[in-house]
Coordinates of C-alpha atoms in Angstrom, one line a residue:
X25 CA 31.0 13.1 -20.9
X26 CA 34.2 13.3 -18.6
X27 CA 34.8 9.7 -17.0
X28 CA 36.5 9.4 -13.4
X29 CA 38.0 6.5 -12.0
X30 CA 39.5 6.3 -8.9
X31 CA 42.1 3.1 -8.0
X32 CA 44.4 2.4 -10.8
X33 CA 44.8 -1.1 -9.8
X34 CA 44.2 -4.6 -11.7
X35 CA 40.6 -3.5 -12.3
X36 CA 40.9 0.5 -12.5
X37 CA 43.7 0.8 -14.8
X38 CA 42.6 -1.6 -17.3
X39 CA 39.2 -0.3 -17.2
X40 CA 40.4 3.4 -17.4
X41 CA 42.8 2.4 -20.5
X42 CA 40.7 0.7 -22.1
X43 CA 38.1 3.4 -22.1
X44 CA 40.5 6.1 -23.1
X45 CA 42.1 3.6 -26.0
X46 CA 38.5 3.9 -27.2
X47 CA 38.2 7.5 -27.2
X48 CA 36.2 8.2 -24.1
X49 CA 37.4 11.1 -22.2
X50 CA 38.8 9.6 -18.3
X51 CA 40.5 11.2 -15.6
X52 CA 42.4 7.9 -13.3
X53 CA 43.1 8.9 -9.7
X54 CA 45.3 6.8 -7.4
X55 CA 47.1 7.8 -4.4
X56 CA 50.2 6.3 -4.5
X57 CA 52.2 8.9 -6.7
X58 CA 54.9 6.5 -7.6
X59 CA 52.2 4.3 -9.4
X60 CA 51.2 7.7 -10.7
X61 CA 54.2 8.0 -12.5
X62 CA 55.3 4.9 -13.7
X63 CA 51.8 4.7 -15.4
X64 CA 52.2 8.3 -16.9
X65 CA 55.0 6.5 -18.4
X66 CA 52.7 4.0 -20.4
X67 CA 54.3 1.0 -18.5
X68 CA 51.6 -0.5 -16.0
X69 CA 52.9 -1.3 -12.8
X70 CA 51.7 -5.0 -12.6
X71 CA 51.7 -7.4 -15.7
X72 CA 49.1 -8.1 -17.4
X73 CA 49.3 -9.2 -21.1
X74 CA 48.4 -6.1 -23.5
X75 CA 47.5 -3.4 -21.1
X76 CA 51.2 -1.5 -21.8
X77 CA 50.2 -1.2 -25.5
X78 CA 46.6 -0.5 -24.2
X79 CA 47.6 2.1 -21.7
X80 CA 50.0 3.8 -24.1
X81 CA 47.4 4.2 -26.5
X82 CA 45.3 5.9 -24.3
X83 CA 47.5 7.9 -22.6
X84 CA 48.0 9.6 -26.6
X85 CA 44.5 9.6 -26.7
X86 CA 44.2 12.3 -23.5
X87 CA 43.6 9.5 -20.7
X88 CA 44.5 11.9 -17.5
X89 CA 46.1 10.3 -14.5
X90 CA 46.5 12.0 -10.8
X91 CA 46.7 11.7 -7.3
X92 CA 43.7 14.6 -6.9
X93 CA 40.0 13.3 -6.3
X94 CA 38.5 16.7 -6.6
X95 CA 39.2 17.5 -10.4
X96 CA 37.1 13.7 -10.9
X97 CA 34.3 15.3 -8.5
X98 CA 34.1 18.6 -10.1
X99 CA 34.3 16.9 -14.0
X100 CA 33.1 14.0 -14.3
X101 CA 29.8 12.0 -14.7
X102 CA 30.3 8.9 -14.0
X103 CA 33.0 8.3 -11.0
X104 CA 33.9 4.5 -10.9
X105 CA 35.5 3.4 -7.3
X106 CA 37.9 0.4 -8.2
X107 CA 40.2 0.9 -4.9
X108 CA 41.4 -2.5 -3.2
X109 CA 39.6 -4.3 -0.5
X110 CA 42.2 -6.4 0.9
X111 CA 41.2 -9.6 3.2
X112 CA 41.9 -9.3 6.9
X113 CA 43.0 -12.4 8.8
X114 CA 39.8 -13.3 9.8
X115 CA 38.6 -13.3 6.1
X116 CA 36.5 -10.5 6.1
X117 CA 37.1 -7.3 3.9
X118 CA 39.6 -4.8 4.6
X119 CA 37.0 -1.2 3.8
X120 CA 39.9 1.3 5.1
X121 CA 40.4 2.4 1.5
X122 CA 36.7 2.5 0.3
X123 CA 35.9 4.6 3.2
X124 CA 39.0 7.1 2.8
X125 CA 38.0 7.9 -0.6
X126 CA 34.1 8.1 -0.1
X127 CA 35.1 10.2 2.6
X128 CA 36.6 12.4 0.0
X129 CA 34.5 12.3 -2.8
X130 CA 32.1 13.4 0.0
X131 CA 33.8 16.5 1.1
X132 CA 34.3 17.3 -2.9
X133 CA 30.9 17.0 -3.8
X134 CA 29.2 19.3 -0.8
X135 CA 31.9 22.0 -2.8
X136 CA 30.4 21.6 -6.4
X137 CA 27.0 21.7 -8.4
X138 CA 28.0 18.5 -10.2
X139 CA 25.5 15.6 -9.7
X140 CA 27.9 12.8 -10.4
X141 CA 26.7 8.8 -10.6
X142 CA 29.4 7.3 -7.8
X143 CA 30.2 3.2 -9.4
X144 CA 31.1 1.1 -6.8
X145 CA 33.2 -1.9 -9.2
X146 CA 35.5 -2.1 -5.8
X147 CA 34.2 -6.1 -4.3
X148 CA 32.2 -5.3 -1.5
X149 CA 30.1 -8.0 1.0
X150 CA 26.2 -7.6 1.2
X151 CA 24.8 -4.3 2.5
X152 CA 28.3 -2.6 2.3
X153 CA 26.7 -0.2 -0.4
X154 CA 23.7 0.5 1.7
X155 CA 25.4 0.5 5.1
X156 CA 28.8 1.7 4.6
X157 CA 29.1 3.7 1.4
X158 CA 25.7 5.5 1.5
X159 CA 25.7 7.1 5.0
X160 CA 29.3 8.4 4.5
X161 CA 28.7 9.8 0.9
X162 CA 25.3 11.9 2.8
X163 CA 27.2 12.8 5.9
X164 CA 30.4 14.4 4.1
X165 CA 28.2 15.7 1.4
X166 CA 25.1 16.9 3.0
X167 CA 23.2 15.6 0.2
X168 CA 20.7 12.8 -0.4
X169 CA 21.2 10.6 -2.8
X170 CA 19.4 10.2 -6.0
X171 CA 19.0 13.7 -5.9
X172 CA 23.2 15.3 -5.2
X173 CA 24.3 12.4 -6.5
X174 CA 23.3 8.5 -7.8
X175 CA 24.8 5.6 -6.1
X176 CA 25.4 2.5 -8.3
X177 CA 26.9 -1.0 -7.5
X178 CA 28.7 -2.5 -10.9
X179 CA 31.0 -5.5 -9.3
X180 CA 33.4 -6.7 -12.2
X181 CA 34.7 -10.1 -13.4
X182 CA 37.7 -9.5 -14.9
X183 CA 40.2 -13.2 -15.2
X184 CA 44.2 -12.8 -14.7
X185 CA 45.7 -12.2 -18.3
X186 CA 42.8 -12.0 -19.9
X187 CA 41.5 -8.3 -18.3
X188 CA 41.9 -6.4 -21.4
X189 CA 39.7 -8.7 -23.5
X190 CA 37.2 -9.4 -20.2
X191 CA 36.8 -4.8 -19.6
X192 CA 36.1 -5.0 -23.8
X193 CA 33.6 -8.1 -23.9
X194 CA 32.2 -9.1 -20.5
X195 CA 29.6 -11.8 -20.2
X196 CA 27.5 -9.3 -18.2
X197 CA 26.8 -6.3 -16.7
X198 CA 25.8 -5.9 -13.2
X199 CA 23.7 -2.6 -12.3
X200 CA 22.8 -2.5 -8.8
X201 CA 20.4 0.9 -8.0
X202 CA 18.0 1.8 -5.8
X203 CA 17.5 4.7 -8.1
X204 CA 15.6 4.4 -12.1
X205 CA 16.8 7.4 -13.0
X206 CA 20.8 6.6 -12.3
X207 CA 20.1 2.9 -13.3
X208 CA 19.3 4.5 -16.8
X209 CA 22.0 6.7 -17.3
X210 CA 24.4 3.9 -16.4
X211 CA 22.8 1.5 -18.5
X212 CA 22.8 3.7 -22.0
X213 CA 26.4 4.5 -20.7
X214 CA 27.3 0.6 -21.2
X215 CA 24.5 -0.3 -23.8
X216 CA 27.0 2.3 -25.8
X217 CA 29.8 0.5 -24.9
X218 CA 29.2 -2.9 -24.7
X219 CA 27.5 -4.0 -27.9
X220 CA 24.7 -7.4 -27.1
X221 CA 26.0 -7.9 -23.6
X222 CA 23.1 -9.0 -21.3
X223 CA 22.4 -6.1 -18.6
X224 CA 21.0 -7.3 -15.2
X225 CA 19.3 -4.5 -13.1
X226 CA 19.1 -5.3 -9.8
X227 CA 19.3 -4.2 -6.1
X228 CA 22.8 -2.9 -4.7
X229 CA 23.0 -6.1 -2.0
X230 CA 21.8 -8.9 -4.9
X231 CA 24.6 -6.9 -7.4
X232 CA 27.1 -7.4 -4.2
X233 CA 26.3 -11.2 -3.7
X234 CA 26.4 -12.0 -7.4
X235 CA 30.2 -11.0 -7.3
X236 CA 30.8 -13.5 -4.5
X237 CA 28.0 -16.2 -6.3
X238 CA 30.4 -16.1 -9.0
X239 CA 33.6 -16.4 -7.6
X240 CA 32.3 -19.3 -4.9
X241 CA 31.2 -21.3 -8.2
X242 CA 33.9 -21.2 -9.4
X243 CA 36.0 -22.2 -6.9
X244 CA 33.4 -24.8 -6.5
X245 CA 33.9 -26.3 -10.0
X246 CA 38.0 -26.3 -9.1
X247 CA 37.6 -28.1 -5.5
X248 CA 35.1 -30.8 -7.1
X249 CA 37.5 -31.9 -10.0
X250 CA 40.3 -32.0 -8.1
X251 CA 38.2 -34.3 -5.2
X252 CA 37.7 -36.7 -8.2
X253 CA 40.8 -36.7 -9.0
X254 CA 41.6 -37.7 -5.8
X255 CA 39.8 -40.6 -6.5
X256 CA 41.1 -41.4 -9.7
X257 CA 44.7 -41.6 -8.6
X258 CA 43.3 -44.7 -6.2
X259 CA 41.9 -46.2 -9.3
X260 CA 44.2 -48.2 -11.3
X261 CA 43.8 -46.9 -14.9
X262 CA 41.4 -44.0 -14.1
X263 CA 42.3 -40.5 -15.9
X264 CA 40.7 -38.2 -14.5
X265 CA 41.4 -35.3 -17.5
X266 CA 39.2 -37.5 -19.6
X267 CA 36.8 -37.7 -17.1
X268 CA 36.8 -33.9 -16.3
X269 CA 36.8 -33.4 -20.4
X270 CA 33.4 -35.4 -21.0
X271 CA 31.6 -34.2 -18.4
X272 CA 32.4 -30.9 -19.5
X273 CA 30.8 -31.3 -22.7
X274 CA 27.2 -31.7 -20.6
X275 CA 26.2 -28.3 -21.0
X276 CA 24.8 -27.9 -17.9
X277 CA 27.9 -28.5 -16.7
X278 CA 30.5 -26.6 -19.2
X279 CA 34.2 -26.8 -19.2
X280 CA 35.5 -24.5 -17.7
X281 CA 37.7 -24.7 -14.1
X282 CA 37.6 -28.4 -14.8
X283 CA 41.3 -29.0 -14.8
X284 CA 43.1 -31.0 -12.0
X285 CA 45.8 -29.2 -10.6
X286 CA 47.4 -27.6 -7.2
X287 CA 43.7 -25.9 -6.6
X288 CA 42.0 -22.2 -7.4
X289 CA 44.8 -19.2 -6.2
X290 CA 45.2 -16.0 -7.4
X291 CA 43.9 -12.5 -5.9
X292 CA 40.3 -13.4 -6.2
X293 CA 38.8 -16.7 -5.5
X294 CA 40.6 -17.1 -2.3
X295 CA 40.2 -14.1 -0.8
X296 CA 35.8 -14.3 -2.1
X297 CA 35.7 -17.5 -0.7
X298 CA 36.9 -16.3 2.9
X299 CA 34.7 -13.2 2.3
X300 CA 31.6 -14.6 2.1
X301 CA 32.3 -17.2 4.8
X302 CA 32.9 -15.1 7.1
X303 CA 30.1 -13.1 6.0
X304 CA 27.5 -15.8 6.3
X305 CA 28.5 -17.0 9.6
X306 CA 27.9 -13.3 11.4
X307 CA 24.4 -14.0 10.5
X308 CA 24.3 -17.1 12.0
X309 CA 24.5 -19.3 8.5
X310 CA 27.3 -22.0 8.3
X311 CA 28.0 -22.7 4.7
X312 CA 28.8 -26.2 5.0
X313 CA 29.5 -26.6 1.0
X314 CA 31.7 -23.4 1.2
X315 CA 34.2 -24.8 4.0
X316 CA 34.6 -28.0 2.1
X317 CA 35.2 -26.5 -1.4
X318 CA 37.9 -24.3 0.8
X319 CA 39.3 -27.6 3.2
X320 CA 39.6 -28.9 -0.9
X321 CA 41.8 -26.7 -1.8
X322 CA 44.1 -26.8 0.8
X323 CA 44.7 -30.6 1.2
X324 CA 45.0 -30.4 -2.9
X325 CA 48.5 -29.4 -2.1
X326 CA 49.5 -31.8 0.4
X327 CA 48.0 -34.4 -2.2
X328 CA 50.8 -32.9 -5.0
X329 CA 53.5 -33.2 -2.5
X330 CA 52.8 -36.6 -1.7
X331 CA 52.3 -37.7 -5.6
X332 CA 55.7 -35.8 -5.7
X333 CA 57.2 -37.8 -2.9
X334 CA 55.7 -41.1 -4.3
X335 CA 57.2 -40.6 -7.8
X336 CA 60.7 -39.2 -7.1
X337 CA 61.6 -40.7 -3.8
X338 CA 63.0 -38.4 -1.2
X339 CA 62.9 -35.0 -1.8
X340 CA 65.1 -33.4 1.0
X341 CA 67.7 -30.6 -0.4
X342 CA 65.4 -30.9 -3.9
X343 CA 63.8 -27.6 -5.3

């Protein structure tokens, strides 16, 4: 079975190399050819600890990388969309690529008798699948789905250097299908791939807001330590790393994102945390808890540059 995957970004390229490194048989589309050709190079174009050696050994293992949807369309089974959704400055999602290429997978499959299963792993708001993807896929198309083609949504939850270990042994699989018949096929796909790894089935818009669940905890967990450790730095003698280190052994509580610092960054938390404000207030929902896990953050940074100021003195001309 021929695997397509279309965006060769942080999520596509590791997920297409490591797929290939294991012997699957994937064709990696992206349209920026000079990405194209630095990765038929085996040198990744961002870095991310282990995916050069991964991507070089799937590149000798056959792993196929162009700028051309249709060869994916016409070949391949399962067609993963990993393509960017960049935040706009209001917060919300940027869908200007998604569209593009559904609009050309579209066009591609009204051209073939291939009945592909189209993975959205791209991070998509609520009803985006549904309202969005869906209506473009049938109109460029002329097919219906679950019978031209299945639609799946499969959000990922890949960490900054650790993507190679997180695409080999995730903590879950998210299938989100209005479909049994495509749900199945995409769940014996992973079940193959992913040994004991919990599979949630589940509708595409409760797959969507799981993504953004998961990142808001997160970011959640972050904001609260460093709020007590606010606190602790007006206690004499309180340390808040011991603090954050014993309520993490509560297992309801963990230890993970308990560690003081400058606040959650990255290309994920913040731009899931905007997301899915802006998301909830156009229905009329103001997610008080979310806007004060995000207010957090950002005064976490004036609270560093005044410990900074308090412990050096003046900092003018000082890098």
């Amino acid at each position: 079975m021929k695997i397509g995957i279309i965006g060769l970004g942080f999520v596509g390229l590791s997920f297409a190399s490591v797929l290939a490194s294991k012997k699957y048989s994937v064709i990696g589309v992206d349209s920026d050819s000079t990405k194209v050709s630095k990765i038929l190079t085996g040198n990744a174009p961002f870095h991310e600890p282990g995916l050069d050696d991964t991507l070089k050994t799937a590149l000798k293992n056959g792993l196929k990388i162009t700028t051309e949807i249709n060869s994916v369309v016409r070949e391949c089974k399962l067609i993963f969309i990993a393509v960017g959704t960049p935040q706009r400055e209001d917060g919300s999602i940027d869908l200007t690529m998604i569209k593009t290429v559904v609009r050309e997978i579209g066009k591609n499959l009204a051209k073939t008798k291939n009945i592909p299963t189209i993975v959205v792993k791209s991070t998509v708001v609520p009803e985006t699948t549904i309202k969005v993807i869906l209506p473009i896929l049938e109109k460029e198309s002329r097919k219906k789905v679950g019978k031209g083609f299945g639609l799946i949504t499969n959000p990922e939850f890949l960490s900054e250097s650790n993507a190679i270990n997180d695409t080999i042994n995730p903590h879950v699989v998210i299938i989100g299908s209005d479909n049994d018949k495509f749900a199945r096929a995409i769940e014996k796909f992973y079940s193959n791939f992913h040994k004991n790894v919990p599979i949630v089935k589940t509708n595409h818009q409760t797959a969507e807001m799981i993504k953004y669940a998961n990142n808001s905890f997160l970011a959640t967990k972050i904001s609260f330590i460093n709020q007590i450790a606010t606190i602790c730095e007006s206690i004499p003698g309180a340390n808040v790393d011991v603090v954050a280190k014993t309520i993490g052994l509560d297992p309801r509580i963990g230890n993970l994102f308990l560690t003081a610092g400058p606040g959650y960054g990255g290309s994920c938390l913040p731009k899931d945390v905007k997301a899915i404000i802006n998301f909830s207030t156009k229905y009329k929902i103001k997610p008080t808890l979310l806007d004060a896990v995000e207010k957090i953050n950002h005064q976490q940074l004036e609270n560093i540059i005044t410990t900074i100021k308090k412990k050096i003195g003046k900092i003018k001309n000082k890098k």
